Short mmCIF file of C-alpha atoms in Angstrom, two decimals:
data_model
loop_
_atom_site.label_atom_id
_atom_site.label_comp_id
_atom_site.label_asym_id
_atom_site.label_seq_id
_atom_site.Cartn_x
_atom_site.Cartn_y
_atom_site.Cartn_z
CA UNK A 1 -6.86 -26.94 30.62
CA UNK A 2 -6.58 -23.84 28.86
CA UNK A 3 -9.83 -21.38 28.81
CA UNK A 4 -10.96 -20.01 25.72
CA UNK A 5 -10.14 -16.30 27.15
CA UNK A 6 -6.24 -17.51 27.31
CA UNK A 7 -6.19 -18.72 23.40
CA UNK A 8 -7.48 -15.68 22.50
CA UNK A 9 -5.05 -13.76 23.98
CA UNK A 10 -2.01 -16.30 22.91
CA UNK A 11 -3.55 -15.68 19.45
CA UNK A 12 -3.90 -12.02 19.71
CA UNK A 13 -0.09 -11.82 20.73
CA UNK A 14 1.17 -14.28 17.85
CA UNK A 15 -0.91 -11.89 15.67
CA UNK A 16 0.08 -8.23 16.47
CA UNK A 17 2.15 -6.12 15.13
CA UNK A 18 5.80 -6.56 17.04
CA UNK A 19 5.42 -10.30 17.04
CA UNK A 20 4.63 -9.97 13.06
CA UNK A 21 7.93 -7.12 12.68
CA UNK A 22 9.88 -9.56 14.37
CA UNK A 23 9.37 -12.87 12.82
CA UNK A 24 9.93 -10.45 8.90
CA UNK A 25 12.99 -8.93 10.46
CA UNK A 26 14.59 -12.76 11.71
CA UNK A 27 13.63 -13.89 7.71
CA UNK A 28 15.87 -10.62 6.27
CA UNK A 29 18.79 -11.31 8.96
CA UNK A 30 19.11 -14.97 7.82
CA UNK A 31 19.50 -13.68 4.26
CA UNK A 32 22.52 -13.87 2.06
CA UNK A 33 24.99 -10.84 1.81
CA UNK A 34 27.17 -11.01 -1.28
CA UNK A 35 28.35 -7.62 -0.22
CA UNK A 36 31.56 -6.54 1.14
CA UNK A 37 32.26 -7.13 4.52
CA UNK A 38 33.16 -3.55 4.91
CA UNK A 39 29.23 -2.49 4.04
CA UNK A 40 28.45 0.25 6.18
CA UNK A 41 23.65 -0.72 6.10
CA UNK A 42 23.22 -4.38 7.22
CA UNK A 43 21.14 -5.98 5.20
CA UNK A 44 18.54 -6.72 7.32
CA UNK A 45 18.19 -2.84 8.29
CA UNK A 46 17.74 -2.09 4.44
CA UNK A 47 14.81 -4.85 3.90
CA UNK A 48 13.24 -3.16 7.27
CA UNK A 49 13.69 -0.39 5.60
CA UNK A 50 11.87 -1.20 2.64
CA UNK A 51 9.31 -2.63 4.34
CA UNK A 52 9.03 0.12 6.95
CA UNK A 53 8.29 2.32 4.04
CA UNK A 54 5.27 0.19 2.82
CA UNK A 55 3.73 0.12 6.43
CA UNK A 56 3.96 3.67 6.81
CA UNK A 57 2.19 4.21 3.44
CA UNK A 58 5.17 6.74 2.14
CA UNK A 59 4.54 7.89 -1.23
CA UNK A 60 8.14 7.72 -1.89
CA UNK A 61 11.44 7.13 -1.64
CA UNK A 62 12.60 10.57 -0.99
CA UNK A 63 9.49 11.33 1.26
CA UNK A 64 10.71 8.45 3.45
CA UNK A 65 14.40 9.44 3.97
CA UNK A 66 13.32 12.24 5.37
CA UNK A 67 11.80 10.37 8.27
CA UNK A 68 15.27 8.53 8.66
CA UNK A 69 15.62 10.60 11.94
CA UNK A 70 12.61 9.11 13.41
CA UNK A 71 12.53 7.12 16.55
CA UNK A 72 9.98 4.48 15.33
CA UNK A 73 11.96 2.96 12.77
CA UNK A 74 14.72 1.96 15.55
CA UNK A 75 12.01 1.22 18.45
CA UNK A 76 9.04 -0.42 15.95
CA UNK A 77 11.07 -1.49 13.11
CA UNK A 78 14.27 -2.43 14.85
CA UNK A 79 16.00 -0.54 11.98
CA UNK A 80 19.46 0.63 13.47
CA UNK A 81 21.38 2.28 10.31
CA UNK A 82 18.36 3.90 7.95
CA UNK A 83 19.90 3.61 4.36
CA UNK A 84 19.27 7.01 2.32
CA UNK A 85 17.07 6.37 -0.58
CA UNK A 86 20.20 5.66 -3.26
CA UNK A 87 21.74 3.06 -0.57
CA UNK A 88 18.21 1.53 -0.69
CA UNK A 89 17.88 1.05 -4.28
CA UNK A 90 21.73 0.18 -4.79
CA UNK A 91 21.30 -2.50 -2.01
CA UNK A 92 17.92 -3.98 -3.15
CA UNK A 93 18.37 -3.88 -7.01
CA UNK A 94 20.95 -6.78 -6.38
CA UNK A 95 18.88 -8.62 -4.25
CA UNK A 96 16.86 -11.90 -5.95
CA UNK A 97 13.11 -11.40 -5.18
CA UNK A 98 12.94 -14.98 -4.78
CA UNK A 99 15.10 -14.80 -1.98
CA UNK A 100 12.22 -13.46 0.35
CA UNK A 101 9.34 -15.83 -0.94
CA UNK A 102 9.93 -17.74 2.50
CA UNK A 103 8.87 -14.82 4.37
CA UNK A 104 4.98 -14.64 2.82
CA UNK A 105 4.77 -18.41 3.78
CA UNK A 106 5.96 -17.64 7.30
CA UNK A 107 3.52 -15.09 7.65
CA UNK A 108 0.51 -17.21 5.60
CA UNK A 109 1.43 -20.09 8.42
CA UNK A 110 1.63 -17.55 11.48
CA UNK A 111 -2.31 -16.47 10.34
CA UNK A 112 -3.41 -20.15 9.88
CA UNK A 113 -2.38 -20.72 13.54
CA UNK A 114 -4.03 -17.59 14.40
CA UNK A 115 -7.02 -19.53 13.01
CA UNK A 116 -7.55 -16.26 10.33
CA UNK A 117 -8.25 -18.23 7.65
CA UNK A 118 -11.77 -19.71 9.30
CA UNK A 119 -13.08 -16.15 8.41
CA UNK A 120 -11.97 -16.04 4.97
CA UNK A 121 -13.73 -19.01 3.45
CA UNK A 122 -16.25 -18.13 0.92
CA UNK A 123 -18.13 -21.24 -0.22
CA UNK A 124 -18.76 -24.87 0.61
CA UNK A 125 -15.06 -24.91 2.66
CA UNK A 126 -13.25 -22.98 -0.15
CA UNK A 127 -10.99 -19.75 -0.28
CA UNK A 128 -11.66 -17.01 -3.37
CA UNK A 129 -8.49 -16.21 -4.84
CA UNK A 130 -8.04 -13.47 -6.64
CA UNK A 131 -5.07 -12.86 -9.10
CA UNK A 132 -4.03 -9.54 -11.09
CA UNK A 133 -1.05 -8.60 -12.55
CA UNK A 134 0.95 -4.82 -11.95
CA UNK A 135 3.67 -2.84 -13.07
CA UNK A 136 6.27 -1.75 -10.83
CA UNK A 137 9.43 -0.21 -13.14
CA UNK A 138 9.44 1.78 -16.49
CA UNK A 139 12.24 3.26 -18.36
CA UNK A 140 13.10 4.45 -22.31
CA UNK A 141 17.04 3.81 -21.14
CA UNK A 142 17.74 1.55 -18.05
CA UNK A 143 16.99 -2.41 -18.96
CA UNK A 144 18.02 -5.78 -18.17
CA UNK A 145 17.56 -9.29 -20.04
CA UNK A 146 14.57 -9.56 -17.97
CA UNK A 147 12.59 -6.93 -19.55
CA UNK A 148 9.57 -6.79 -21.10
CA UNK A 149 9.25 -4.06 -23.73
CA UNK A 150 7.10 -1.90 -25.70
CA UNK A 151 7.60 -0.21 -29.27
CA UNK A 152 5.79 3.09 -30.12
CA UNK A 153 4.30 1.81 -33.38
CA UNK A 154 4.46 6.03 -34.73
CA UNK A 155 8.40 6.70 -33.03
CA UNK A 156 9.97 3.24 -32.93
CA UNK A 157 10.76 3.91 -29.44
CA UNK A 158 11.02 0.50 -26.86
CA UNK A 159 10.01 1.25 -23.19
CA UNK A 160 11.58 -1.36 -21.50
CA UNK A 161 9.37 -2.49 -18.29
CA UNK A 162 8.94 -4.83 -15.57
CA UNK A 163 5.12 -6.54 -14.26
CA UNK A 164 4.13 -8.79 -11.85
CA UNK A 165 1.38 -11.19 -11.12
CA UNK A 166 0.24 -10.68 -7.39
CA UNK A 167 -2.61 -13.05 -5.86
CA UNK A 168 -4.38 -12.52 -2.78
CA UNK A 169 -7.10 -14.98 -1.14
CA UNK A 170 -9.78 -12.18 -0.48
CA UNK A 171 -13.58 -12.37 0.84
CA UNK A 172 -16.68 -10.09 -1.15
CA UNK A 173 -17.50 -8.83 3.28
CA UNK A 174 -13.94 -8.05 4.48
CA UNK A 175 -11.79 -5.28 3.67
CA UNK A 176 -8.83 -7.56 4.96
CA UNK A 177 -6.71 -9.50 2.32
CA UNK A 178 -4.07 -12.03 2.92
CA UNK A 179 -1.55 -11.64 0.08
CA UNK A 180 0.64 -13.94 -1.28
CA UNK A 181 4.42 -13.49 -3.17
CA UNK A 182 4.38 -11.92 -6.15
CA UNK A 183 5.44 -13.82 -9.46
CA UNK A 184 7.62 -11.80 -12.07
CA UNK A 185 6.89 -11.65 -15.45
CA UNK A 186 9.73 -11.42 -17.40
CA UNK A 187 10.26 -11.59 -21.61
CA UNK A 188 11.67 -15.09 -21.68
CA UNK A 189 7.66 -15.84 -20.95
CA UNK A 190 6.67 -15.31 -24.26
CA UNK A 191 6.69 -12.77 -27.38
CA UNK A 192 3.12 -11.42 -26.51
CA UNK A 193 0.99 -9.79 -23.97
CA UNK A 194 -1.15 -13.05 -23.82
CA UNK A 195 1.75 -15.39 -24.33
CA UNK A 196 3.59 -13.89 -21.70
CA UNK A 197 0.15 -13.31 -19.04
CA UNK A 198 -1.05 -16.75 -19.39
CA UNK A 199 3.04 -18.31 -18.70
CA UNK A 200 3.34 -16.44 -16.16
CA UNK A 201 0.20 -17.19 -14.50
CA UNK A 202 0.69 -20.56 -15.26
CA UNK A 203 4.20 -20.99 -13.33
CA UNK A 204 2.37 -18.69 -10.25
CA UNK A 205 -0.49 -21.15 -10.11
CA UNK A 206 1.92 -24.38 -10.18
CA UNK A 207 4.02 -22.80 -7.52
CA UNK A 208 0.99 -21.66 -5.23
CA UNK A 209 -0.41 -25.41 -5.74
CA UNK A 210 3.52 -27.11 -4.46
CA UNK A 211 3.26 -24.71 -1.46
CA UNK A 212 -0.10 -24.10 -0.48
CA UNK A 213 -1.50 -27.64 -1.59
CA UNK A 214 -3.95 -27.39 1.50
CA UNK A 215 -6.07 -24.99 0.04
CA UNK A 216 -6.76 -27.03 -2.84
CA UNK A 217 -5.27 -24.83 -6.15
#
């Protein structure tokens, strides 16, 4: 039979960091290249990239390229050919966002083994989920069909800018979150702010309540 000393430490190993970094970088190497053949960054070294970047709290691109030298990305990471920022952002911008929701469930699933979620209940067996929405791109030139936009009511001028919706189930004592993926808000949502907010939310919430119908959305 096994002891309670030997689940913790099973759980403490499904739970760290290089068993985490390693179940995200299998999810990016079963991804879809529509690239050449001939593409000199795998695309799996370019999402560890990415997300390599986020860990290590770099403020930005550029200030993370010039850590492309360092040993941790191959040895923690796993990342073998570090992309230069414009490879990054020439790779990525093609990629569909939807094509890594998988990877948030894998990770959601990987705590709820890890029995994380017992902590995280708030009230008579339920989670508090909390749900704000962010922008993450800006630009007076560069746009796509997806854009929302803005008009300077005094210059005429659109800003042409892209949001999105990110929940998290979070608890009032812990400083501890466990995020969920991100829902776009694009302009086919609606001609207004509220239109579009309240779609968008709307499609999130139906999508959290197909996948995560155990926690009772």
């Amino acid at each position: 039979m096994e002891s309670r000393r030997d689940k913790d430490i099973k759980q403490r190993k499904d739970l760290n960091a290089d068993t985490l970094f390693s179940l995200i970088r299998s999810r990016f190497e079963n991804l879809k290249d529509h690239r050449s053949e001939k593409a000199q960054i795998p695309l799996a070294d370019a999402f560890m990239s990415a997300f390599a970047m986020f860990s290590l709290k770099d403020p930005s691109l550029l200030f993370f390229e010039a850590r492309r030298s360092d040993t941790n990305l191959k040895t923690i990471y796993k990342v073998n050919k570090v992309p230069c920022d414009t490879q990054m952002r020439k790779i990525l911008d093609e990629q569909d966002p939807a094509s890594i929701e998988p990877l948030f469930s894998d990770i959601f699933h990987q705590l709820q083994r890890g029995k994380c979620l017992e902590k995280m209940v708030y009230l008579d067996d339920y989670y508090l989920f909390s749900i704000d929405g962010t922008g993450y791109f800006s630009s007076n030139k560069i746009h796509c069909k997806s854009c929302c936009t803005k008009t300077n009511s005094k210059t005429g001028e659109v800003t042409y800018h892209h949001q999105m919706l990110s929940g998290a189930i979070v608890h009032p004592d812990l400083k501890e979150v466990i995020p969920f993926a991100p829902e776009p808000i694009v302009k086919q949502d609606g001609e207004t702010k509220n239109d579009i907010e309240r779609n968008a939310s709307k499609r999130y919430l139906d999508k959290l309540e197909t996948f995560y119908y155990f926690l009772g959305f």
